[in-house]
Amino acid sequence: SNYIISELVALLHSPLRQTRSRVFEIVNAIRNAPYIQIIHIDLPTDQAAWELCQNRPDKPWSLVDCSSFIIMEQYGIQTALTSDHHFEQAGFIRLLK
């Protein structure tokens, strides 16, 4: 999602300390890849994600995590290319362990 792209930009800048031009190069490659679909978070998805965060105070899930969970449920996606264990907590399959 566009929320994930935002997290990626922050990660690439710090702590990975990539130059701005390198960050743009990486993100543009992702945005232009024909096999990647970036879902833009709309208001209903954002609200559902925020509600999920509030309804699970026992989990340290971020709004970005919760928005990903909502999108994955909407699209019937069960696996995530992530090392984030929160996806397993939410019932998804984490590919990077």
Short mmCIF file of N, CA and C in Angstrom, two decimals:
data_model
loop_
_atom_site.label_atom_id
_atom_site.label_comp_id
_atom_site.label_asym_id
_atom_site.label_seq_id
_atom_site.Cartn_x
_atom_site.Cartn_y
_atom_site.Cartn_z
N SER A 1 0.83 -1.19 0.00
CA SER A 1 0.00 0.00 0.00
C SER A 1 0.88 1.26 0.00
N ASN A 2 0.25 2.38 -0.20
CA ASN A 2 1.00 3.63 -0.13
C ASN A 2 1.54 3.87 1.28
N TYR A 3 0.90 3.29 2.30
CA TYR A 3 1.43 3.40 3.66
C TYR A 3 2.76 2.65 3.77
N ILE A 4 2.85 1.50 3.12
CA ILE A 4 4.09 0.72 3.13
C ILE A 4 5.20 1.48 2.41
N ILE A 5 4.85 2.13 1.30
CA ILE A 5 5.84 2.93 0.57
C ILE A 5 6.37 4.03 1.49
N SER A 6 5.49 4.65 2.25
CA SER A 6 5.91 5.69 3.19
C SER A 6 6.88 5.13 4.23
N GLU A 7 6.57 3.95 4.77
CA GLU A 7 7.49 3.31 5.72
C GLU A 7 8.83 2.99 5.07
N LEU A 8 8.78 2.53 3.83
CA LEU A 8 10.01 2.19 3.11
C LEU A 8 10.89 3.42 2.93
N VAL A 9 10.29 4.54 2.56
CA VAL A 9 11.05 5.78 2.38
C VAL A 9 11.74 6.16 3.69
N ALA A 10 11.01 6.08 4.79
CA ALA A 10 11.60 6.40 6.10
C ALA A 10 12.74 5.44 6.44
N LEU A 11 12.56 4.16 6.16
CA LEU A 11 13.60 3.17 6.43
C LEU A 11 14.84 3.42 5.59
N LEU A 12 14.64 3.72 4.32
CA LEU A 12 15.78 3.95 3.43
C LEU A 12 16.58 5.19 3.83
N HIS A 13 15.85 6.24 4.28
CA HIS A 13 16.54 7.45 4.72
C HIS A 13 17.28 7.21 6.02
N SER A 14 16.61 6.60 6.96
CA SER A 14 17.19 6.35 8.28
C SER A 14 16.54 5.09 8.82
N PRO A 15 17.22 4.09 9.14
CA PRO A 15 18.64 4.03 9.46
C PRO A 15 19.55 3.64 8.30
N LEU A 16 19.01 3.33 7.14
CA LEU A 16 19.86 2.84 6.05
C LEU A 16 20.64 3.95 5.34
N ARG A 17 20.27 5.19 5.57
CA ARG A 17 21.01 6.36 5.09
C ARG A 17 21.28 6.37 3.59
N GLN A 18 20.25 6.02 2.83
CA GLN A 18 20.35 6.10 1.38
C GLN A 18 20.19 7.56 0.95
N THR A 19 20.81 7.93 -0.14
CA THR A 19 20.65 9.29 -0.65
C THR A 19 19.23 9.46 -1.18
N ARG A 20 18.80 10.69 -1.27
CA ARG A 20 17.46 10.96 -1.80
C ARG A 20 17.31 10.40 -3.20
N SER A 21 18.33 10.58 -4.02
CA SER A 21 18.24 10.08 -5.39
C SER A 21 18.11 8.55 -5.41
N ARG A 22 18.81 7.87 -4.51
CA ARG A 22 18.71 6.41 -4.44
C ARG A 22 17.33 5.99 -3.94
N VAL A 23 16.79 6.71 -2.98
CA VAL A 23 15.44 6.42 -2.48
C VAL A 23 14.43 6.56 -3.62
N PHE A 24 14.53 7.65 -4.38
CA PHE A 24 13.62 7.84 -5.51
C PHE A 24 13.77 6.73 -6.53
N GLU A 25 14.99 6.33 -6.77
CA GLU A 25 15.26 5.26 -7.74
C GLU A 25 14.58 3.95 -7.29
N ILE A 26 14.74 3.62 -6.02
CA ILE A 26 14.15 2.38 -5.50
C ILE A 26 12.62 2.45 -5.53
N VAL A 27 12.07 3.53 -5.03
CA VAL A 27 10.61 3.65 -4.97
C VAL A 27 10.02 3.72 -6.38
N ASN A 28 10.65 4.43 -7.28
CA ASN A 28 10.14 4.48 -8.65
C ASN A 28 10.18 3.11 -9.32
N ALA A 29 11.21 2.33 -9.02
CA ALA A 29 11.28 0.96 -9.57
C ALA A 29 10.10 0.13 -9.06
N ILE A 30 9.77 0.29 -7.79
CA ILE A 30 8.62 -0.42 -7.23
C ILE A 30 7.33 0.07 -7.85
N ARG A 31 7.17 1.38 -7.93
CA ARG A 31 5.93 1.96 -8.48
C ARG A 31 5.71 1.61 -9.94
N ASN A 32 6.80 1.42 -10.68
CA ASN A 32 6.69 1.14 -12.11
C ASN A 32 6.73 -0.35 -12.45
N ALA A 33 6.93 -1.19 -11.47
CA ALA A 33 6.99 -2.63 -11.72
C ALA A 33 5.60 -3.14 -12.12
N PRO A 34 5.49 -3.82 -13.25
CA PRO A 34 4.18 -4.28 -13.71
C PRO A 34 3.58 -5.38 -12.83
N TYR A 35 4.38 -6.01 -12.02
CA TYR A 35 3.90 -7.11 -11.17
C TYR A 35 3.60 -6.67 -9.74
N ILE A 36 3.67 -5.37 -9.48
CA ILE A 36 3.37 -4.84 -8.15
C ILE A 36 2.19 -3.89 -8.27
N GLN A 37 1.18 -4.12 -7.43
CA GLN A 37 0.03 -3.23 -7.36
C GLN A 37 0.09 -2.51 -6.02
N ILE A 38 0.14 -1.20 -6.06
CA ILE A 38 0.13 -0.41 -4.83
C ILE A 38 -1.31 0.03 -4.58
N ILE A 39 -1.85 -0.43 -3.47
CA ILE A 39 -3.21 -0.06 -3.08
C ILE A 39 -3.11 1.24 -2.29
N HIS A 40 -3.89 2.23 -2.70
CA HIS A 40 -3.92 3.50 -1.97
C HIS A 40 -5.01 3.42 -0.89
N ILE A 41 -4.61 3.70 0.32
CA ILE A 41 -5.51 3.60 1.45
C ILE A 41 -6.57 4.69 1.35
N ASP A 42 -7.82 4.26 1.27
CA ASP A 42 -8.92 5.22 1.24
C ASP A 42 -9.46 5.40 2.67
N LEU A 43 -10.41 6.31 2.81
CA LEU A 43 -10.92 6.63 4.15
C LEU A 43 -11.55 5.42 4.84
N PRO A 44 -12.40 4.64 4.17
CA PRO A 44 -12.97 3.47 4.86
C PRO A 44 -11.91 2.46 5.32
N THR A 45 -10.88 2.25 4.52
CA THR A 45 -9.81 1.32 4.91
C THR A 45 -9.03 1.88 6.08
N ASP A 46 -8.74 3.18 6.04
CA ASP A 46 -8.02 3.82 7.14
C ASP A 46 -8.84 3.72 8.42
N GLN A 47 -10.14 3.95 8.33
CA GLN A 47 -10.99 3.87 9.52
C GLN A 47 -11.05 2.44 10.06
N ALA A 48 -11.16 1.46 9.15
CA ALA A 48 -11.19 0.06 9.58
C ALA A 48 -9.87 -0.33 10.24
N ALA A 49 -8.77 0.15 9.70
CA ALA A 49 -7.45 -0.14 10.27
C ALA A 49 -7.32 0.49 11.66
N TRP A 50 -7.77 1.73 11.79
CA TRP A 50 -7.70 2.40 13.08
C TRP A 50 -8.56 1.67 14.11
N GLU A 51 -9.74 1.23 13.67
CA GLU A 51 -10.63 0.49 14.55
C GLU A 51 -9.98 -0.83 15.00
N LEU A 52 -9.35 -1.53 14.07
CA LEU A 52 -8.65 -2.77 14.40
C LEU A 52 -7.56 -2.51 15.44
N CYS A 53 -6.79 -1.45 15.25
CA CYS A 53 -5.74 -1.09 16.22
C CYS A 53 -6.34 -0.88 17.61
N GLN A 54 -7.43 -0.15 17.66
CA GLN A 54 -8.07 0.14 18.95
C GLN A 54 -8.68 -1.10 19.59
N ASN A 55 -9.18 -2.01 18.75
CA ASN A 55 -9.83 -3.21 19.27
C ASN A 55 -8.85 -4.28 19.73
N ARG A 56 -7.58 -4.10 19.44
CA ARG A 56 -6.56 -5.07 19.85
C ARG A 56 -5.48 -4.38 20.68
N PRO A 57 -5.84 -3.83 21.85
CA PRO A 57 -4.83 -3.16 22.68
C PRO A 57 -3.76 -4.11 23.21
N ASP A 58 -4.02 -5.41 23.10
CA ASP A 58 -3.05 -6.41 23.55
C ASP A 58 -1.93 -6.61 22.54
N LYS A 59 -2.07 -6.04 21.34
CA LYS A 59 -1.07 -6.21 20.28
C LYS A 59 -0.41 -4.87 19.98
N PRO A 60 0.91 -4.86 19.77
CA PRO A 60 1.61 -3.61 19.45
C PRO A 60 1.60 -3.31 17.95
N TRP A 61 0.47 -3.59 17.29
CA TRP A 61 0.37 -3.39 15.85
C TRP A 61 0.28 -1.91 15.51
N SER A 62 0.97 -1.52 14.46
CA SER A 62 0.91 -0.13 13.99
C SER A 62 -0.30 0.05 13.08
N LEU A 63 -0.62 1.30 12.80
CA LEU A 63 -1.69 1.59 11.85
C LEU A 63 -1.35 1.02 10.47
N VAL A 64 -0.09 1.06 10.10
CA VAL A 64 0.34 0.49 8.82
C VAL A 64 0.12 -1.02 8.82
N ASP A 65 0.49 -1.69 9.92
CA ASP A 65 0.23 -3.13 10.03
C ASP A 65 -1.25 -3.41 9.83
N CYS A 66 -2.07 -2.70 10.59
CA CYS A 66 -3.52 -2.95 10.54
C CYS A 66 -4.11 -2.65 9.17
N SER A 67 -3.62 -1.63 8.51
CA SER A 67 -4.12 -1.34 7.16
C SER A 67 -3.73 -2.47 6.21
N SER A 68 -2.55 -3.03 6.40
CA SER A 68 -2.13 -4.18 5.58
C SER A 68 -3.03 -5.38 5.85
N PHE A 69 -3.36 -5.62 7.12
CA PHE A 69 -4.23 -6.74 7.46
C PHE A 69 -5.60 -6.58 6.80
N ILE A 70 -6.13 -5.37 6.84
CA ILE A 70 -7.45 -5.10 6.24
C ILE A 70 -7.40 -5.36 4.73
N ILE A 71 -6.38 -4.83 4.07
CA ILE A 71 -6.24 -5.03 2.63
C ILE A 71 -6.08 -6.51 2.30
N MET A 72 -5.26 -7.20 3.06
CA MET A 72 -5.04 -8.62 2.80
C MET A 72 -6.33 -9.41 2.95
N GLU A 73 -7.14 -9.07 3.94
CA GLU A 73 -8.44 -9.72 4.09
C GLU A 73 -9.34 -9.40 2.91
N GLN A 74 -9.38 -8.14 2.48
CA GLN A 74 -10.24 -7.74 1.36
C GLN A 74 -9.87 -8.47 0.07
N TYR A 75 -8.58 -8.69 -0.13
CA TYR A 75 -8.10 -9.32 -1.37
C TYR A 75 -7.89 -10.83 -1.23
N GLY A 76 -8.18 -11.38 -0.08
CA GLY A 76 -8.02 -12.81 0.13
C GLY A 76 -6.57 -13.27 0.11
N ILE A 77 -5.68 -12.41 0.55
CA ILE A 77 -4.24 -12.71 0.58
C ILE A 77 -3.89 -13.33 1.93
N GLN A 78 -3.20 -14.45 1.91
CA GLN A 78 -2.83 -15.14 3.15
C GLN A 78 -1.35 -15.05 3.48
N THR A 79 -0.52 -14.73 2.49
CA THR A 79 0.93 -14.70 2.71
C THR A 79 1.47 -13.28 2.52
N ALA A 80 2.47 -12.96 3.32
CA ALA A 80 3.07 -11.62 3.26
C ALA A 80 4.58 -11.74 3.13
N LEU A 81 5.14 -10.98 2.23
CA LEU A 81 6.60 -10.92 2.06
C LEU A 81 7.14 -9.95 3.10
N THR A 82 7.27 -10.45 4.32
CA THR A 82 7.69 -9.63 5.45
C THR A 82 8.40 -10.50 6.48
N SER A 83 9.18 -9.85 7.31
CA SER A 83 9.77 -10.53 8.46
C SER A 83 9.05 -10.13 9.75
N ASP A 84 8.05 -9.29 9.63
CA ASP A 84 7.31 -8.77 10.77
C ASP A 84 6.40 -9.85 11.37
N HIS A 85 6.69 -10.25 12.61
CA HIS A 85 5.91 -11.31 13.25
C HIS A 85 4.47 -10.91 13.55
N HIS A 86 4.16 -9.64 13.46
CA HIS A 86 2.79 -9.19 13.69
C HIS A 86 1.82 -9.81 12.69
N PHE A 87 2.32 -10.11 11.48
CA PHE A 87 1.46 -10.73 10.48
C PHE A 87 1.05 -12.13 10.90
N GLU A 88 1.95 -12.86 11.54
CA GLU A 88 1.59 -14.17 12.08
C GLU A 88 0.60 -14.03 13.23
N GLN A 89 0.80 -13.02 14.07
CA GLN A 89 -0.14 -12.78 15.17
C GLN A 89 -1.55 -12.54 14.64
N ALA A 90 -1.64 -11.91 13.46
CA ALA A 90 -2.93 -11.59 12.86
C ALA A 90 -3.49 -12.75 12.03
N GLY A 91 -2.75 -13.87 11.98
CA GLY A 91 -3.25 -15.05 11.28
C GLY A 91 -2.77 -15.23 9.86
N PHE A 92 -1.78 -14.46 9.45
CA PHE A 92 -1.24 -14.57 8.10
C PHE A 92 0.07 -15.36 8.11
N ILE A 93 0.50 -15.75 6.93
CA ILE A 93 1.75 -16.48 6.78
C ILE A 93 2.86 -15.50 6.45
N ARG A 94 3.89 -15.50 7.25
CA ARG A 94 5.05 -14.62 7.05
C ARG A 94 6.10 -15.40 6.28
N LEU A 95 6.52 -14.87 5.13
CA LEU A 95 7.47 -15.59 4.28
C LEU A 95 8.92 -15.43 4.70
N LEU A 96 9.27 -14.33 5.33
CA LEU A 96 10.66 -14.08 5.74
C LEU A 96 10.78 -14.31 7.24
N LYS A 97 11.52 -15.34 7.60
CA LYS A 97 11.68 -15.66 9.03
C LYS A 97 13.13 -15.67 9.42
#
